[in-house]
C-alpha cells in the first residue's frame, strides 16, 4: 500500500516538474533568427523567389559564422531547454513549391543543414508543387514538414461565424494527411499569408502545436509569443548577401507589453504602444519605418518604465498588410522589432 502511494506521488511530482519546465521563462540570452523563403531559382516570380547564388551565399555565411541551424520545432525546444545560448538560425520554406525540391534542397544537403517546410495539403502533387514522394525524400534528408492549412485561404476574409470552424477543421485535416503520407504529425504551424487574429492563435495552441510562424520581421527571443514568431522574408528584393548578413546579425527587442497585441487594424492610422525597460535599446536613438507612410514616435516614462507610442503621420490607404518597424543600436549591436497590421476589408 505504501509503495503504491509513493509511486503515485512520484508520477505526480514528475508531471508537475515537466509542466514547470515547459512554462519557464526563456533565457534572455537566447535568440533565434528565422528566415522565410518560397521559391528557389524561379525568376518568373521575383517577389517570392531567391536566386540559387544568393541562397548558397546565405548557407555559406551561416556555416562560416558558426550558426547552429535548427528546424523550427527544434528551435522551440532549444529556447525552452537548459542548453547554453549560441547563435541560432532557422530556415523556413512556405507552400511546398517544386523549385525547393529541385533547387533548394540539394543546397541544404550540400551544407548539411535542416529546414522546415510548410505545406498546404490541397496543392500537394499539383502543377509546380511537390508531391508526397518528394516530400518523403525531403523528410528523409532532415527537413521538418509543418502545417500550413489545407487550402491556404484568406481566413480573415471569412465571417467570424464560419472562420474559426473552417480554420480548425483545416488544421486537423492537414495534420491527418501529413501523418498518413509521411508518418509523422506536424509539431509546428505557419499562418497563411502571416494573417491571424487572437482566436486563430488560441486554436493553434489548443490543437497542440509547440510553435507557429507569422510573417512580421524580427528576432525570436525572451518576450516572443512562440505561437506568433517573426521571420525575415527572403526574396529577390531582400536576399542579397549584405542584406542577409545584416538580418542574421540582428537581436531581439524584449518587450514588457505590446498594445494592441493583435495584428488587426481598426482604422487607417493605427497606434501602437510598447512598454520597455529603461535599458532597452529602443530607449535611445531609434529608427522608425512605416510602410505606406511617415512615422511619428513619442516617448514617456511611467512608473519607471518607458512607453513608446508609434503612429503614422497620415492615413495609410490601399494596403491590406503593412509593417511598423523599429531599429536601434546599442553597444555595437543592432536590434529589430516590427509589428504587422492587417486590414481584412482591403483585398
GROMACS .gro file of C-alpha atoms in nm:
model
  347
    1UNK     CA    1   0.000   0.000   0.000
    2UNK     CA    2   0.279   0.242   0.094
    3UNK     CA    3   0.474   0.150  -0.220
    4UNK     CA    4   0.164   0.221  -0.435
    5UNK     CA    5   0.116   0.562  -0.270
    6UNK     CA    6   0.482   0.656  -0.321
    7UNK     CA    7   0.465   0.553  -0.689
    8UNK     CA    8   0.161   0.774  -0.748
    9UNK     CA    9   0.328   1.064  -0.568
   10UNK     CA   10   0.642   1.024  -0.781
   11UNK     CA   11   0.439   1.033  -1.102
   12UNK     CA   12   0.254   1.346  -0.993
   13UNK     CA   13   0.576   1.522  -0.897
   14UNK     CA   14   0.741   1.426  -1.227
   15UNK     CA   15   0.441   1.558  -1.417
   16UNK     CA   16   0.449   1.881  -1.218
   17UNK     CA   17   0.818   1.921  -1.296
   18UNK     CA   18   0.758   1.878  -1.669
   19UNK     CA   19   0.485   2.141  -1.671
   20UNK     CA   20   0.707   2.386  -1.489
   21UNK     CA   21   0.990   2.322  -1.735
   22UNK     CA   22   0.765   2.384  -2.036
   23UNK     CA   23   0.629   2.708  -1.892
   24UNK     CA   24   0.954   2.855  -1.763
   25UNK     CA   25   1.074   3.186  -1.900
   26UNK     CA   26   1.313   3.187  -2.194
   27UNK     CA   27   1.673   3.274  -2.113
   28UNK     CA   28   1.713   3.639  -2.228
   29UNK     CA   29   2.049   3.545  -2.380
   30UNK     CA   30   1.880   3.302  -2.619
   31UNK     CA   31   1.770   3.431  -2.957
   32UNK     CA   32   1.669   3.269  -3.285
   33UNK     CA   33   1.685   3.446  -3.619
   34UNK     CA   34   1.432   3.292  -3.857
   35UNK     CA   35   1.405   3.336  -4.235
   36UNK     CA   36   1.119   3.254  -4.472
   37UNK     CA   37   1.164   3.151  -4.835
   38UNK     CA   38   0.918   3.042  -5.103
   39UNK     CA   39   1.074   2.973  -5.444
   40UNK     CA   40   1.431   2.892  -5.545
   41UNK     CA   41   1.584   2.973  -5.883
   42UNK     CA   42   1.245   3.055  -6.036
   43UNK     CA   43   1.275   3.400  -6.191
   44UNK     CA   44   0.910   3.404  -6.302
   45UNK     CA   45   0.809   3.516  -5.953
   46UNK     CA   46   1.065   3.770  -5.825
   47UNK     CA   47   0.851   3.876  -5.527
   48UNK     CA   48   0.880   3.526  -5.377
   49UNK     CA   49   1.195   3.392  -5.542
   50UNK     CA   50   1.556   3.377  -5.427
   51UNK     CA   51   1.840   3.310  -5.670
   52UNK     CA   52   2.047   2.999  -5.611
   53UNK     CA   53   2.361   3.215  -5.588
   54UNK     CA   54   2.206   3.419  -5.308
   55UNK     CA   55   2.070   3.113  -5.127
   56UNK     CA   56   2.406   2.938  -5.130
   57UNK     CA   57   2.569   3.258  -5.005
   58UNK     CA   58   2.321   3.257  -4.714
   59UNK     CA   59   2.408   2.899  -4.623
   60UNK     CA   60   2.781   2.962  -4.653
   61UNK     CA   61   2.752   3.266  -4.424
   62UNK     CA   62   2.566   3.067  -4.158
   63UNK     CA   63   2.830   2.797  -4.179
   64UNK     CA   64   3.135   3.024  -4.164
   65UNK     CA   65   2.986   3.232  -3.879
   66UNK     CA   66   2.925   2.923  -3.668
   67UNK     CA   67   2.546   2.937  -3.651
   68UNK     CA   68   2.355   2.645  -3.507
   69UNK     CA   69   2.092   2.579  -3.777
   70UNK     CA   70   1.780   2.402  -3.650
   71UNK     CA   71   1.433   2.309  -3.765
   72UNK     CA   72   1.160   2.534  -3.629
   73UNK     CA   73   1.043   2.263  -3.386
   74UNK     CA   74   1.396   2.202  -3.260
   75UNK     CA   75   1.447   2.577  -3.216
   76UNK     CA   76   1.141   2.596  -2.991
   77UNK     CA   77   1.283   2.308  -2.787
   78UNK     CA   78   1.619   2.486  -2.769
   79UNK     CA   79   1.456   2.801  -2.632
   80UNK     CA   80   1.283   2.601  -2.358
   81UNK     CA   81   1.589   2.392  -2.277
   82UNK     CA   82   1.879   2.439  -2.037
   83UNK     CA   83   2.128   2.433  -2.327
   84UNK     CA   84   2.369   2.728  -2.330
   85UNK     CA   85   2.291   3.020  -2.559
   86UNK     CA   86   2.452   3.016  -2.901
   87UNK     CA   87   2.396   3.180  -3.239
   88UNK     CA   88   2.091   3.001  -3.382
   89UNK     CA   89   1.914   3.028  -3.716
   90UNK     CA   90   1.606   2.864  -3.867
   91UNK     CA   91   1.530   2.838  -4.239
   92UNK     CA   92   1.161   2.801  -4.323
   93UNK     CA   93   1.006   2.749  -4.664
   94UNK     CA   94   0.637   2.813  -4.726
   95UNK     CA   95   0.395   2.643  -4.968
   96UNK     CA   96   0.595   2.342  -5.092
   97UNK     CA   97   0.682   2.457  -5.443
   98UNK     CA   98   0.871   2.208  -5.658
   99UNK     CA   99   1.155   2.456  -5.703
  100UNK     CA  100   1.250   2.385  -5.341
  101UNK     CA  101   1.284   2.015  -5.416
  102UNK     CA  102   1.478   2.072  -5.740
  103UNK     CA  103   1.695   2.367  -5.641
  104UNK     CA  104   1.681   2.447  -5.268
  105UNK     CA  105   1.702   2.100  -5.113
  106UNK     CA  106   2.026   2.000  -5.292
  107UNK     CA  107   2.200   2.305  -5.146
  108UNK     CA  108   2.073   2.227  -4.796
  109UNK     CA  109   2.209   1.874  -4.837
  110UNK     CA  110   2.544   2.015  -4.952
  111UNK     CA  111   2.578   2.221  -4.635
  112UNK     CA  112   2.411   1.954  -4.420
  113UNK     CA  113   2.154   2.199  -4.285
  114UNK     CA  114   1.798   2.114  -4.180
  115UNK     CA  115   1.499   2.336  -4.256
  116UNK     CA  116   1.124   2.347  -4.205
  117UNK     CA  117   0.885   2.321  -4.499
  118UNK     CA  118   0.525   2.437  -4.451
  119UNK     CA  119   0.280   2.278  -4.693
  120UNK     CA  120  -0.085   2.341  -4.778
  121UNK     CA  121  -0.202   1.987  -4.849
  122UNK     CA  122  -0.465   2.077  -5.110
  123UNK     CA  123  -0.191   2.157  -5.364
  124UNK     CA  124   0.041   1.860  -5.297
  125UNK     CA  125   0.116   1.697  -5.633
  126UNK     CA  126  -0.031   1.988  -5.827
  127UNK     CA  127   0.143   2.183  -6.101
  128UNK     CA  128   0.467   2.337  -5.967
  129UNK     CA  129   0.415   2.179  -5.622
  130UNK     CA  130   0.598   1.890  -5.456
  131UNK     CA  131   0.426   1.552  -5.444
  132UNK     CA  132   0.421   1.313  -5.149
  133UNK     CA  133   0.718   1.113  -5.277
  134UNK     CA  134   0.930   1.428  -5.300
  135UNK     CA  135   0.812   1.537  -4.957
  136UNK     CA  136   0.913   1.199  -4.815
  137UNK     CA  137   1.257   1.238  -4.969
  138UNK     CA  138   1.283   1.580  -4.806
  139UNK     CA  139   1.189   1.445  -4.462
  140UNK     CA  140   1.446   1.168  -4.505
  141UNK     CA  141   1.704   1.445  -4.563
  142UNK     CA  142   1.621   1.612  -4.230
  143UNK     CA  143   1.350   1.854  -4.340
  144UNK     CA  144   1.068   1.913  -4.092
  145UNK     CA  145   0.729   1.925  -4.268
  146UNK     CA  146   0.486   2.160  -4.096
  147UNK     CA  147   0.119   2.250  -4.125
  148UNK     CA  148   0.015   2.544  -4.348
  149UNK     CA  149  -0.360   2.458  -4.357
  150UNK     CA  150  -0.525   2.264  -4.636
  151UNK     CA  151  -0.642   2.543  -4.866
  152UNK     CA  152  -0.411   2.835  -4.777
  153UNK     CA  153  -0.719   3.058  -4.762
  154UNK     CA  154  -0.757   3.419  -4.652
  155UNK     CA  155  -0.932   3.313  -4.331
  156UNK     CA  156  -0.973   3.670  -4.207
  157UNK     CA  157  -1.198   3.736  -4.507
  158UNK     CA  158  -1.444   3.475  -4.384
  159UNK     CA  159  -1.729   3.571  -4.148
  160UNK     CA  160  -1.635   3.503  -3.786
  161UNK     CA  161  -1.927   3.259  -3.760
  162UNK     CA  162  -1.750   3.036  -4.016
  163UNK     CA  163  -1.385   3.136  -3.987
  164UNK     CA  164  -1.286   2.953  -3.672
  165UNK     CA  165  -1.468   2.630  -3.752
  166UNK     CA  166  -1.316   2.625  -4.101
  167UNK     CA  167  -0.971   2.709  -3.968
  168UNK     CA  168  -0.976   2.436  -3.704
  169UNK     CA  169  -1.111   2.176  -3.947
  170UNK     CA  170  -0.839   2.257  -4.200
  171UNK     CA  171  -0.565   2.235  -3.939
  172UNK     CA  172  -0.686   1.893  -3.826
  173UNK     CA  173  -0.735   1.771  -4.182
  174UNK     CA  174  -0.380   1.870  -4.277
  175UNK     CA  175  -0.244   1.705  -3.961
  176UNK     CA  176  -0.409   1.378  -4.063
  177UNK     CA  177  -0.298   1.397  -4.427
  178UNK     CA  178   0.064   1.465  -4.341
  179UNK     CA  179   0.071   1.192  -4.077
  180UNK     CA  180  -0.091   0.945  -4.319
  181UNK     CA  181   0.152   1.017  -4.603
  182UNK     CA  182   0.475   1.093  -4.418
  183UNK     CA  183   0.430   0.902  -4.093
  184UNK     CA  184   0.467   1.197  -3.855
  185UNK     CA  185   0.220   1.455  -3.727
  186UNK     CA  186   0.348   1.814  -3.763
  187UNK     CA  187   0.459   1.989  -3.445
  188UNK     CA  188   0.463   2.344  -3.584
  189UNK     CA  189   0.243   2.565  -3.799
  190UNK     CA  190   0.273   2.870  -4.027
  191UNK     CA  191  -0.023   3.106  -4.078
  192UNK     CA  192  -0.116   3.151  -4.446
  193UNK     CA  193  -0.003   3.500  -4.556
  194UNK     CA  194   0.101   3.553  -4.193
  195UNK     CA  195  -0.257   3.651  -4.114
  196UNK     CA  196  -0.425   3.569  -3.782
  197UNK     CA  197  -0.645   3.701  -3.506
  198UNK     CA  198  -0.644   3.611  -3.138
  199UNK     CA  199  -0.895   3.327  -3.166
  200UNK     CA  200  -0.697   3.167  -3.451
  201UNK     CA  201  -0.386   3.180  -3.233
  202UNK     CA  202  -0.577   3.014  -2.948
  203UNK     CA  203  -0.694   2.735  -3.180
  204UNK     CA  204  -0.333   2.670  -3.285
  205UNK     CA  205  -0.238   2.635  -2.919
  206UNK     CA  206  -0.539   2.414  -2.839
  207UNK     CA  207  -0.453   2.170  -3.117
  208UNK     CA  208  -0.112   2.128  -2.957
  209UNK     CA  209   0.141   2.293  -3.188
  210UNK     CA  210   0.457   2.376  -2.995
  211UNK     CA  211   0.511   2.690  -3.203
  212UNK     CA  212   0.381   2.885  -3.501
  213UNK     CA  213   0.531   3.127  -3.752
  214UNK     CA  214   0.385   3.457  -3.869
  215UNK     CA  215   0.529   3.700  -4.126
  216UNK     CA  216   0.626   4.008  -3.931
  217UNK     CA  217   1.003   4.052  -3.934
  218UNK     CA  218   1.222   4.034  -3.628
  219UNK     CA  219   1.417   3.803  -3.399
  220UNK     CA  220   1.263   3.540  -3.171
  221UNK     CA  221   1.356   3.584  -2.806
  222UNK     CA  222   1.251   3.616  -2.444
  223UNK     CA  223   0.930   3.818  -2.498
  224UNK     CA  224   0.815   3.649  -2.820
  225UNK     CA  225   0.480   3.470  -2.825
  226UNK     CA  226   0.608   3.140  -2.968
  227UNK     CA  227   0.276   3.088  -3.145
  228UNK     CA  228   0.333   3.411  -3.340
  229UNK     CA  229   0.702   3.405  -3.425
  230UNK     CA  230   0.860   3.665  -3.656
  231UNK     CA  231   1.052   3.571  -3.969
  232UNK     CA  232   1.266   3.777  -4.205
  233UNK     CA  233   1.141   3.740  -4.566
  234UNK     CA  234   1.390   3.637  -4.830
  235UNK     CA  235   1.309   3.724  -5.191
  236UNK     CA  236   1.496   3.896  -5.474
  237UNK     CA  237   1.436   4.238  -5.317
  238UNK     CA  238   1.582   4.137  -4.980
  239UNK     CA  239   1.812   3.842  -5.042
  240UNK     CA  240   2.146   3.998  -5.139
  241UNK     CA  241   2.419   3.865  -4.914
  242UNK     CA  242   2.474   4.204  -4.750
  243UNK     CA  243   2.107   4.227  -4.653
  244UNK     CA  244   2.108   3.868  -4.532
  245UNK     CA  245   2.416   3.930  -4.317
  246UNK     CA  246   2.255   4.236  -4.158
  247UNK     CA  247   1.939   4.039  -4.070
  248UNK     CA  248   2.137   3.743  -3.936
  249UNK     CA  249   2.321   3.982  -3.702
  250UNK     CA  250   2.004   4.142  -3.562
  251UNK     CA  251   1.897   4.098  -3.200
  252UNK     CA  252   1.567   4.061  -3.017
  253UNK     CA  253   1.394   4.358  -2.853
  254UNK     CA  254   1.247   4.246  -2.521
  255UNK     CA  255   0.906   4.399  -2.454
  256UNK     CA  256   0.712   4.423  -2.129
  257UNK     CA  257   0.389   4.496  -2.312
  258UNK     CA  258   0.268   4.549  -2.668
  259UNK     CA  259  -0.070   4.716  -2.723
  260UNK     CA  260  -0.252   4.603  -2.918
  261UNK     CA  261  -0.103   4.254  -2.932
  262UNK     CA  262  -0.333   4.171  -3.224
  263UNK     CA  263  -0.235   4.232  -3.585
  264UNK     CA  264  -0.578   4.363  -3.681
  265UNK     CA  265  -0.600   4.735  -3.762
  266UNK     CA  266  -0.934   4.902  -3.691
  267UNK     CA  267  -0.861   5.223  -3.885
  268UNK     CA  268  -0.614   5.373  -4.132
  269UNK     CA  269  -0.394   5.535  -3.863
  270UNK     CA  270  -0.342   5.255  -3.608
  271UNK     CA  271  -0.150   5.347  -3.294
  272UNK     CA  272   0.099   5.108  -3.136
  273UNK     CA  273   0.223   5.130  -2.777
  274UNK     CA  274   0.533   4.948  -2.649
  275UNK     CA  275   0.627   4.927  -2.282
  276UNK     CA  276   1.002   4.877  -2.225
  277UNK     CA  277   1.261   4.865  -1.952
  278UNK     CA  278   1.472   5.184  -1.929
  279UNK     CA  279   1.781   4.993  -2.051
  280UNK     CA  280   1.604   4.882  -2.372
  281UNK     CA  281   1.793   4.967  -2.691
  282UNK     CA  282   1.474   5.138  -2.812
  283UNK     CA  283   1.504   5.389  -2.527
  284UNK     CA  284   1.752   5.597  -2.722
  285UNK     CA  285   1.804   5.696  -3.080
  286UNK     CA  286   1.557   5.486  -3.277
  287UNK     CA  287   1.486   5.447  -3.647
  288UNK     CA  288   1.119   5.411  -3.738
  289UNK     CA  289   0.980   5.291  -4.070
  290UNK     CA  290   0.616   5.261  -4.169
  291UNK     CA  291   0.514   5.104  -4.499
  292UNK     CA  292   0.293   5.350  -4.681
  293UNK     CA  293   0.355   5.649  -4.458
  294UNK     CA  294   0.583   5.858  -4.238
  295UNK     CA  295   0.642   5.760  -3.877
  296UNK     CA  296   0.570   5.958  -3.561
  297UNK     CA  297   0.726   5.838  -3.233
  298UNK     CA  298   0.670   5.977  -2.884
  299UNK     CA  299   0.825   5.860  -2.557
  300UNK     CA  300   0.705   5.879  -2.196
  301UNK     CA  301   0.824   5.739  -1.864
  302UNK     CA  302   0.560   5.589  -1.634
  303UNK     CA  303   0.641   5.415  -1.304
  304UNK     CA  304   0.999   5.352  -1.404
  305UNK     CA  305   0.907   5.207  -1.744
  306UNK     CA  306   0.940   5.357  -2.091
  307UNK     CA  307   0.637   5.377  -2.317
  308UNK     CA  308   0.686   5.432  -2.688
  309UNK     CA  309   0.386   5.539  -2.895
  310UNK     CA  310   0.414   5.483  -3.270
  311UNK     CA  311   0.168   5.601  -3.532
  312UNK     CA  312   0.168   5.719  -3.895
  313UNK     CA  313   0.167   6.091  -3.958
  314UNK     CA  314  -0.109   6.043  -4.213
  315UNK     CA  315  -0.361   5.774  -4.310
  316UNK     CA  316  -0.235   5.455  -4.473
  317UNK     CA  317  -0.461   5.370  -4.764
  318UNK     CA  318  -0.483   5.086  -5.012
  319UNK     CA  319  -0.272   4.837  -4.813
  320UNK     CA  320  -0.407   4.512  -4.672
  321UNK     CA  321  -0.086   4.444  -4.476
  322UNK     CA  322   0.179   4.690  -4.358
  323UNK     CA  323   0.457   4.698  -4.100
  324UNK     CA  324   0.576   4.934  -3.832
  325UNK     CA  325   0.949   4.865  -3.792
  326UNK     CA  326   1.187   5.000  -3.529
  327UNK     CA  327   1.563   4.952  -3.526
  328UNK     CA  328   1.824   5.077  -3.281
  329UNK     CA  329   2.190   5.026  -3.199
  330UNK     CA  330   2.335   4.965  -2.855
  331UNK     CA  331   2.686   4.857  -2.757
  332UNK     CA  332   2.771   4.792  -3.121
  333UNK     CA  333   2.475   4.560  -3.180
  334UNK     CA  334   2.163   4.622  -3.386
  335UNK     CA  335   1.812   4.542  -3.263
  336UNK     CA  336   1.498   4.497  -3.474
  337UNK     CA  337   1.129   4.496  -3.391
  338UNK     CA  338   0.828   4.506  -3.622
  339UNK     CA  339   0.452   4.492  -3.584
  340UNK     CA  340   0.231   4.370  -3.866
  341UNK     CA  341  -0.104   4.536  -3.929
  342UNK     CA  342  -0.378   4.369  -4.132
  343UNK     CA  343  -0.692   4.531  -4.274
  344UNK     CA  344  -0.907   4.238  -4.397
  345UNK     CA  345  -1.150   4.473  -4.572
  346UNK     CA  346  -0.884   4.552  -4.833
  347UNK     CA  347  -0.828   4.287  -5.099
   0.00000   0.00000   0.00000
